[in-house]
Amino acid sequence: MSDAPLDHGIPNPLREQPDFAIPAPLEAEINELITHYPQKRSASLMLLHAMQEHFGHVSRQAVEWIAAKLELQPINVYELVTFYPMFHLKPVGKHHLKVCRTLSCALGGSHKLHEHFCRKLGLDPHAHGAQTTKDGQFTVEFVECLASCGTAPVMMCNDTFHEGVSEKKADEILKQCQQQPSP
Amino acid sequence: MPQEYRQILKYADEPGYTPDIECYLRHGGYDILRKALAIPPRNLADGRIVTGPDHLRQEVMTSGLRGRGGAGFSCGLKWSFVDRKSGKPIYLICNADESEPGTFKDKQIIYKDPHQLIEGMAIACYANDVHLAYIYIRGEFAEGAKILNRALKEARARDFLGENILGSDYDLEIHVHRGAGAYICGEETGLIESLEGKRAYPRIKPPYFPAVLGNNTGTRIVSISGHVRKPGYYEVEVGKATLGELINDPAFGGGLREGRKLKAIIPGGSSAKVFKAGEKFKIKRRGPDGKDAEQEIELLNLPYDFDSLIAAGSMSGSGGIIVLDDSTDIVEALANISEFYAHESCGQCTPCREGSLWMSKALQRLTHGEGREADADYLMKIADNIPGGRTVCAFGEACSWPVQSFVAKFKDEFVARGAADEENRTRRNAGPTAVGKLPASS
């Protein structure tokens, strides 16, 4: 693991995005999303998704921007980021590998699969929580049930589902990720 | 021998069937919505008017259609609870937050036949005077959300959604709302909080007393996973197949793997109480003479319906069957389930927030060589003190039932594991510097 100080997920100035700016198409998308609800606050989750899709994570600036947009206090938005497991306060790897940990997948070999990824990427298979490689390319994380229990073990690479993932298939997924050109 | 009977998934897996509207229309899509919107109002003898929506609601009530959630609640009855006189807008929300471990049925509908879902919603909305509806889809189904948005766009372009649908004076808009990885959003009031842009803390609800309807109607998609040869989703007529048939028949689960024996079945998603292989139940059933009589039924002969499984002390819940064979470490299996619930408790109620974590921690130590013989009783004591009205929602039950049933039915394995750990610790501590070698004078 890195020698960075303990990180409890509390926003600090280091994690701020000095270059934070909302491009026009994103703002248009956000304005459209807000019209879907009788009350602005309801759009919070969809706005957080839009932010995370665009920036890769939800920074303090993004939280404050959403709060201002929806006429809320920043805490109203921040408490969502800490409650819902899919939102990240800090950047994750370019390829986020989410391996299902729950029962049917565990019976189908998800622990071996998780360990396989960790070993291939030089991460600690026994560490708790998400781990990111030093080059920022990969994050490996155990997640809870992905609702594809019939094809265990299952995983997601970013938004794409992979089912019945053998070690061979896992290596192919890694290879595909590594071959992808940087954006 | 029972076979699959596909109604909802009739076309979903047909070669060449695609999720676009052209394909749906070629298969008779949106005909029922057209028909529903065309039902004319009727004048009764006493001067009252039965509108098209009234008629639809009555049809649903008499059809005996029941919800496909854990309780199998009557759909018509649920709709009858809606306050139509307050003048406040009525919303309809489709719960597509599929997340009960062992369940993967909704995904098939959303990904393969999204227009069927949209048409069904449109009819339900028309029947209930709803003009704005949401599909709450779990965050991980990002692709599913895209498929639904595409389908909604197509439906709007074809006049099945929007203003004055198909020339009627009925308006409806449906939007997709994405969750973000929290299981508790599947709880109906947690879902509503989440839809309102808040943490998904369930609300206090008035107690519902499910009416005993006795009849089962329609089909149900059963998800089978774990140690079977053919895990997958199978649509069956409710009550037509037994648990044993679903697990063993070649048309369904296809039986256990070579040389393996059944150890346990979790019959309705991971929160359902576990069944141990070989269990027998005394259940009241209607005999050929039309009278209810108590019968002894073996586990594998239990009809897979709402009422039989409740009578056997568990539930068909979400329709997710997880099969465990004799290679399963039962303590590990429960530790896995409990870790899920400890992670997913929303944290609002103390008994659930603390209790689910305590149970998970005790099971972690049992699976990491640090167990105690008394852990089985300790687990039971915690599990007995979470549910039963001590929490706002049924998550308290959901996290306790697996622990209560696993520990009660496989107690010897839990006790043996804890006892072995204690013995190992004693032996380790009595190593080279054993107590007997200490100087007597000190």
PDB file of C-alpha atoms in Angstrom, chain A residues 32-33 35-46 49-50 53 72 76 78-80 82-87 98 101-108 110-111 128 143-152 156 158-161 163, chain B residues 91 98-104 107 111 132 134 136 138-143 175-182 184-185 194-201 224-227 231-232 266 322-324 328 333 336-337 339-340 343-344 346:
ATOM      1  CA  GLU A  32     -32.815  18.784 -18.786  1.00  0.00           C
ATOM      2  CA  LEU A  33     -32.553  16.290 -15.881  1.00  0.00           C
ATOM      3  CA  THR A  35     -37.086  19.217 -15.545  1.00  0.00           C
ATOM      4  CA  HIS A  36     -37.879  15.539 -14.944  1.00  0.00           C
ATOM      5  CA  TYR A  37     -38.922  16.191 -11.348  1.00  0.00           C
ATOM      6  CA  PRO A  38     -41.655  18.213  -9.665  1.00  0.00           C
ATOM      7  CA  GLN A  39     -39.066  19.300  -7.065  1.00  0.00           C
ATOM      8  CA  LYS A  40     -35.458  20.166  -7.852  1.00  0.00           C
ATOM      9  CA  ARG A  41     -33.971  18.221  -4.963  1.00  0.00           C
ATOM     10  CA  SER A  42     -35.112  14.950  -6.530  1.00  0.00           C
ATOM     11  CA  ALA A  43     -32.573  15.449  -9.296  1.00  0.00           C
ATOM     12  CA  SER A  44     -29.631  15.135  -6.838  1.00  0.00           C
ATOM     13  CA  LEU A  45     -28.732  11.526  -7.628  1.00  0.00           C
ATOM     14  CA  MET A  46     -28.968  11.988 -11.378  1.00  0.00           C
ATOM     15  CA  HIS A  49     -24.167  10.504 -11.774  1.00  0.00           C
ATOM     16  CA  ALA A  50     -23.714  13.106 -14.509  1.00  0.00           C
ATOM     17  CA  GLU A  53     -19.492  10.271 -15.499  1.00  0.00           C
ATOM     18  CA  LEU A  72     -29.709  23.038  -1.190  1.00  0.00           C
ATOM     19  CA  ASN A  76     -27.600  17.696   1.585  1.00  0.00           C
ATOM     20  CA  TYR A  78     -22.412  15.504   0.422  1.00  0.00           C
ATOM     21  CA  GLU A  79     -24.400  13.080   2.597  1.00  0.00           C
ATOM     22  CA  LEU A  80     -25.572  11.343  -0.568  1.00  0.00           C
ATOM     23  CA  THR A  82     -21.072   9.174   1.451  1.00  0.00           C
ATOM     24  CA  PHE A  83     -24.269   7.071   1.622  1.00  0.00           C
ATOM     25  CA  TYR A  84     -24.437   5.645  -1.893  1.00  0.00           C
ATOM     26  CA  PRO A  85     -21.547   3.243  -2.571  1.00  0.00           C
ATOM     27  CA  MET A  86     -21.263   4.064  -6.283  1.00  0.00           C
ATOM     28  CA  PHE A  87     -20.130   7.661  -5.778  1.00  0.00           C
ATOM     29  CA  LYS A  98     -15.857  -4.490  -9.556  1.00  0.00           C
ATOM     30  CA  ARG A 101     -18.586 -10.771  -3.515  1.00  0.00           C
ATOM     31  CA  THR A 102     -22.072 -11.989  -2.559  1.00  0.00           C
ATOM     32  CA  LEU A 103     -23.138 -15.610  -2.004  1.00  0.00           C
ATOM     33  CA  SER A 104     -23.874 -17.058  -5.467  1.00  0.00           C
ATOM     34  CA  CYS A 105     -20.720 -15.510  -6.903  1.00  0.00           C
ATOM     35  CA  ALA A 106     -18.685 -16.581  -3.869  1.00  0.00           C
ATOM     36  CA  LEU A 107     -19.913 -20.152  -4.477  1.00  0.00           C
ATOM     37  CA  GLY A 108     -18.888 -19.691  -8.107  1.00  0.00           C
ATOM     38  CA  SER A 110     -15.375 -14.805  -6.966  1.00  0.00           C
ATOM     39  CA  HIS A 111     -12.748 -14.820  -4.210  1.00  0.00           C
ATOM     40  CA  HIS A 128     -10.287  -4.281   2.574  1.00  0.00           C
ATOM     41  CA  VAL A 143     -18.830  -5.102  -4.493  1.00  0.00           C
ATOM     42  CA  GLU A 144     -22.152  -6.532  -3.321  1.00  0.00           C
ATOM     43  CA  CYS A 145     -24.635  -8.478  -5.471  1.00  0.00           C
ATOM     44  CA  LEU A 146     -24.717  -7.352  -9.121  1.00  0.00           C
ATOM     45  CA  ALA A 147     -27.943  -9.279  -9.897  1.00  0.00           C
ATOM     46  CA  SER A 148     -26.489 -11.751 -12.387  1.00  0.00           C
ATOM     47  CA  CYS A 149     -26.213 -14.696  -9.978  1.00  0.00           C
ATOM     48  CA  GLY A 150     -26.976 -17.317 -12.662  1.00  0.00           C
ATOM     49  CA  THR A 151     -23.677 -16.692 -14.431  1.00  0.00           C
ATOM     50  CA  ALA A 152     -21.346 -16.536 -11.425  1.00  0.00           C
ATOM     51  CA  MET A 156     -18.127  -5.126 -14.034  1.00  0.00           C
ATOM     52  CA  ASN A 158     -16.598   0.385 -15.503  1.00  0.00           C
ATOM     53  CA  ASP A 159     -20.206   0.131 -16.795  1.00  0.00           C
ATOM     54  CA  THR A 160     -19.824  -3.155 -18.664  1.00  0.00           C
ATOM     55  CA  PHE A 161     -20.975  -6.471 -17.212  1.00  0.00           C
ATOM     56  CA  GLU A 163     -20.406 -12.917 -16.711  1.00  0.00           C
TER      57      GLU A 163
ATOM     58  CA  TYR B  91     -47.275   9.065  -9.184  1.00  0.00           C
ATOM     59  CA  GLU B  98     -33.223  -5.489  -8.408  1.00  0.00           C
ATOM     60  CA  SER B  99     -30.731  -6.303  -5.675  1.00  0.00           C
ATOM     61  CA  GLU B 100     -31.821  -9.208  -3.471  1.00  0.00           C
ATOM     62  CA  PRO B 101     -28.902 -11.654  -3.689  1.00  0.00           C
ATOM     63  CA  GLY B 102     -29.880 -14.654  -5.803  1.00  0.00           C
ATOM     64  CA  THR B 103     -32.329 -12.712  -7.975  1.00  0.00           C
ATOM     65  CA  PHE B 104     -31.746 -11.748 -11.607  1.00  0.00           C
ATOM     66  CA  LYS B 107     -32.669  -7.543 -15.673  1.00  0.00           C
ATOM     67  CA  TYR B 111     -32.420  -5.419 -21.147  1.00  0.00           C
ATOM     68  CA  LEU B 132     -45.889  11.258 -14.238  1.00  0.00           C
ATOM     69  CA  TYR B 134     -40.539   6.892 -12.787  1.00  0.00           C
ATOM     70  CA  TYR B 136     -36.099   3.516 -10.390  1.00  0.00           C
ATOM     71  CA  ARG B 138     -30.298   0.242  -9.757  1.00  0.00           C
ATOM     72  CA  GLY B 139     -27.192   2.276 -10.490  1.00  0.00           C
ATOM     73  CA  GLU B 140     -25.129  -0.676 -11.715  1.00  0.00           C
ATOM     74  CA  PHE B 141     -27.566  -1.223 -14.578  1.00  0.00           C
ATOM     75  CA  ALA B 142     -26.079   1.752 -16.450  1.00  0.00           C
ATOM     76  CA  GLU B 143     -26.557  -0.078 -19.741  1.00  0.00           C
ATOM     77  CA  HIS B 175     -38.511   9.099 -16.631  1.00  0.00           C
ATOM     78  CA  VAL B 176     -35.609   6.868 -15.656  1.00  0.00           C
ATOM     79  CA  HIS B 177     -34.059   7.522 -12.241  1.00  0.00           C
ATOM     80  CA  ARG B 178     -30.814   5.759 -11.355  1.00  0.00           C
ATOM     81  CA  GLY B 179     -29.934   4.489  -7.895  1.00  0.00           C
ATOM     82  CA  ALA B 180     -26.310   4.331  -6.806  1.00  0.00           C
ATOM     83  CA  GLY B 181     -25.523   0.969  -5.260  1.00  0.00           C
ATOM     84  CA  ALA B 182     -27.579   0.893  -2.053  1.00  0.00           C
ATOM     85  CA  ILE B 184     -32.058  -0.512   0.860  1.00  0.00           C
ATOM     86  CA  CYS B 185     -33.433   1.475  -2.102  1.00  0.00           C
ATOM     87  CA  SER B 194     -33.955   8.170  -2.698  1.00  0.00           C
ATOM     88  CA  LEU B 195     -36.116   9.391  -5.582  1.00  0.00           C
ATOM     89  CA  GLU B 196     -36.624  12.621  -3.647  1.00  0.00           C
ATOM     90  CA  GLY B 197     -32.872  13.149  -3.558  1.00  0.00           C
ATOM     91  CA  LYS B 198     -32.243  11.977  -0.020  1.00  0.00           C
ATOM     92  CA  ARG B 199     -30.501   9.137   1.757  1.00  0.00           C
ATOM     93  CA  ALA B 200     -32.649   6.014   1.376  1.00  0.00           C
ATOM     94  CA  TYR B 201     -33.890   5.906   4.963  1.00  0.00           C
ATOM     95  CA  ILE B 224     -31.817 -20.406  -9.718  1.00  0.00           C
ATOM     96  CA  SER B 225     -28.166 -20.039  -8.764  1.00  0.00           C
ATOM     97  CA  GLY B 226     -25.485 -21.771  -6.740  1.00  0.00           C
ATOM     98  CA  HIS B 227     -24.642 -25.444  -7.030  1.00  0.00           C
ATOM     99  CA  PRO B 231     -28.298 -21.998 -13.134  1.00  0.00           C
ATOM    100  CA  GLY B 232     -30.581 -19.474 -14.792  1.00  0.00           C
ATOM    101  CA  ILE B 266     -32.260 -20.689   0.281  1.00  0.00           C
ATOM    102  CA  ILE B 322     -29.760 -20.507  -4.079  1.00  0.00           C
ATOM    103  CA  VAL B 323     -28.733 -24.172  -3.912  1.00  0.00           C
ATOM    104  CA  LEU B 324     -25.939 -25.281  -1.615  1.00  0.00           C
ATOM    105  CA  THR B 328     -20.428 -25.848   1.068  1.00  0.00           C
ATOM    106  CA  ALA B 333     -21.970 -19.183   3.593  1.00  0.00           C
ATOM    107  CA  ASN B 336     -20.965 -14.126   3.379  1.00  0.00           C
ATOM    108  CA  ILE B 337     -24.681 -13.349   3.707  1.00  0.00           C
ATOM    109  CA  GLU B 339     -21.409  -9.355   5.515  1.00  0.00           C
ATOM    110  CA  PHE B 340     -23.837  -8.292   2.791  1.00  0.00           C
ATOM    111  CA  HIS B 343     -22.767  -3.489   4.505  1.00  0.00           C
ATOM    112  CA  GLU B 344     -26.274  -2.632   3.330  1.00  0.00           C
ATOM    113  CA  CYS B 346     -28.977   2.042   6.030  1.00  0.00           C
TER     114      CYS B 346
END
